[in-house]
């Protein structure tokens, strides 16, 4: 088995860097109080990625030895995976997913380099990715950074630390990235991007450690990052982690359990106080085992995880989009048949479980080295397959099933339907200073926010309270709320287009103080959270940030509508729908490559007006919700979204004002 860690350590050893061995009912019940933590929530397993299949791949090169190491996805039609290739002078290996297949991308050559490797990738838009790794010159590595601009890769070779190797990278937005690795003095280094230049910081080794070797980093804000890898004394290798608070890196204490050796290969953080780190370890009986530890903002705790494979198992990457939905990938080996198989473990908020994952046909080795998940599309795993001679990239995908939807009434009552939308509390029956006007789900569906017209915010399940406008004097009432893709913050929007941001939600601009033809009725974030749309009742669309932000794809602002627009929804590809009170649907962009029109209620008589819409998993359809709790599911065919129930025709204490799913 040729693992990612073995390949990286071998390359660095050549550079004189130390390498050591290594069932849900409709409910409107008494509300939950405050911000409940979600680590102990009972969440349906449907929010995890469990049904994996092989992805089409046409990425081939003249070399028979090419490996994908990490993957980063922005939309359902854009993922980027990078790795290494044996062709001398090549700038590493890169492949792009376009929604149909993976294809090979050309990379700039590195002059005079004898070998190159891209070990990490982070994309925040379809036109901004950073890949990090190292190039080898005369047996000594130098940091290697490459940047994607939407059409081509450009080369950045960092000369500030001439003998060093970068291993992982994490970007929060186009103005903040951190790439991490090891320097020639066997110390951790962090290269930081501020939007215009890279700067290098060398970290101090913990007392007693002769070497610190970072493998990966995960940042949720410019002031919150976690870097992981391994630290070594003269006789032992242990997992190592250090956290960034915006000004300094601080080593954290990591429990070692019963393993004799251990290391973190990857880390993923969901919000500011939840991270999961994974890697390989050596048990007391010398077998290879999976190591998984969880960070709660204060300390690390070792998790109990499956240990498949009778001759060893190794996790190499992890991705968490919430505290109740993580996916880890790697490989497991069996003595019988001398094979190495792909391995996938999923976390549902309670336990780690082994998922069934496919293997490449006709080969003895299939190994997964990277994974990334989009909450409204799928998880993608990348790696390679080998028949002992030829090594080729190998990729798998699993949809994330979050079937279900919730209504919220103006009194804060919650009505939930479907296995992916559990009831986690409400404000029904509780005194409110102002009526509820909107709701927004957490990425995994394991929590939600309610927003009142005075800017009050109420959080349930995994949703954390980061602040509200309830104590402010507002120029106009609040009408909408949107959650960041990592669940670590939220935006409120008012009818005048004013924006209020909390947690890790960034302020990118607003229509506050600017003339509007019609009031703003809603807000929707971009898939990566680096911008948002405001929508007005005439269907006017406003994009933020105005420079380098989400594209304007069209609007109804210049046409006469039968009924006013009440909301919008953005697809995983960054396209959008608008819905009117008569259930009319407007999809943008209006061309064959735009989002499909699945149907509407625009031509029928409704008992009550439509108040909002929500997209289904993989953007395969949508639900419309009416003020009487009626539900309309599109497309109306056997393959369309299931009807789980509604409040239509039943008495309500207060009208429905929002829908989320």
XYZ file of C-alpha atoms in Angstrom, residues 24-27 404-407 414-418 607 623-633 642-652 656 659:
38
model
C -40.464 12.138 13.252
C -44.015 13.383 14.031
C -45.559 16.766 13.291
C -44.998 18.658 16.518
C -37.914 16.911 4.755
C -39.039 20.438 5.482
C -40.213 22.633 8.327
C -42.734 25.464 8.620
C -42.670 24.880 14.270
C -44.220 22.114 12.161
C -41.827 19.471 10.848
C -42.171 16.789 8.182
C -39.817 14.097 6.897
C -56.454 28.926 -0.706
C -41.163 22.773 -2.242
C -43.442 25.807 -2.027
C -45.090 26.610 1.296
C -48.298 28.621 1.758
C -49.455 30.700 4.748
C -52.003 28.013 5.698
C -49.247 25.385 5.784
C -50.065 23.937 2.397
C -47.209 22.249 0.520
C -46.626 22.015 -3.203
C -43.826 19.705 -4.425
C -41.891 13.253 -1.700
C -44.897 14.769 0.059
C -44.412 14.235 3.809
C -47.477 16.125 5.004
C -48.785 19.657 5.508
C -50.950 21.889 7.701
C -53.299 22.725 4.846
C -56.917 22.517 6.008
C -55.947 22.308 9.694
C -56.376 25.092 12.277
C -53.364 27.282 13.057
C -47.131 30.293 8.409
C -40.333 27.259 5.105
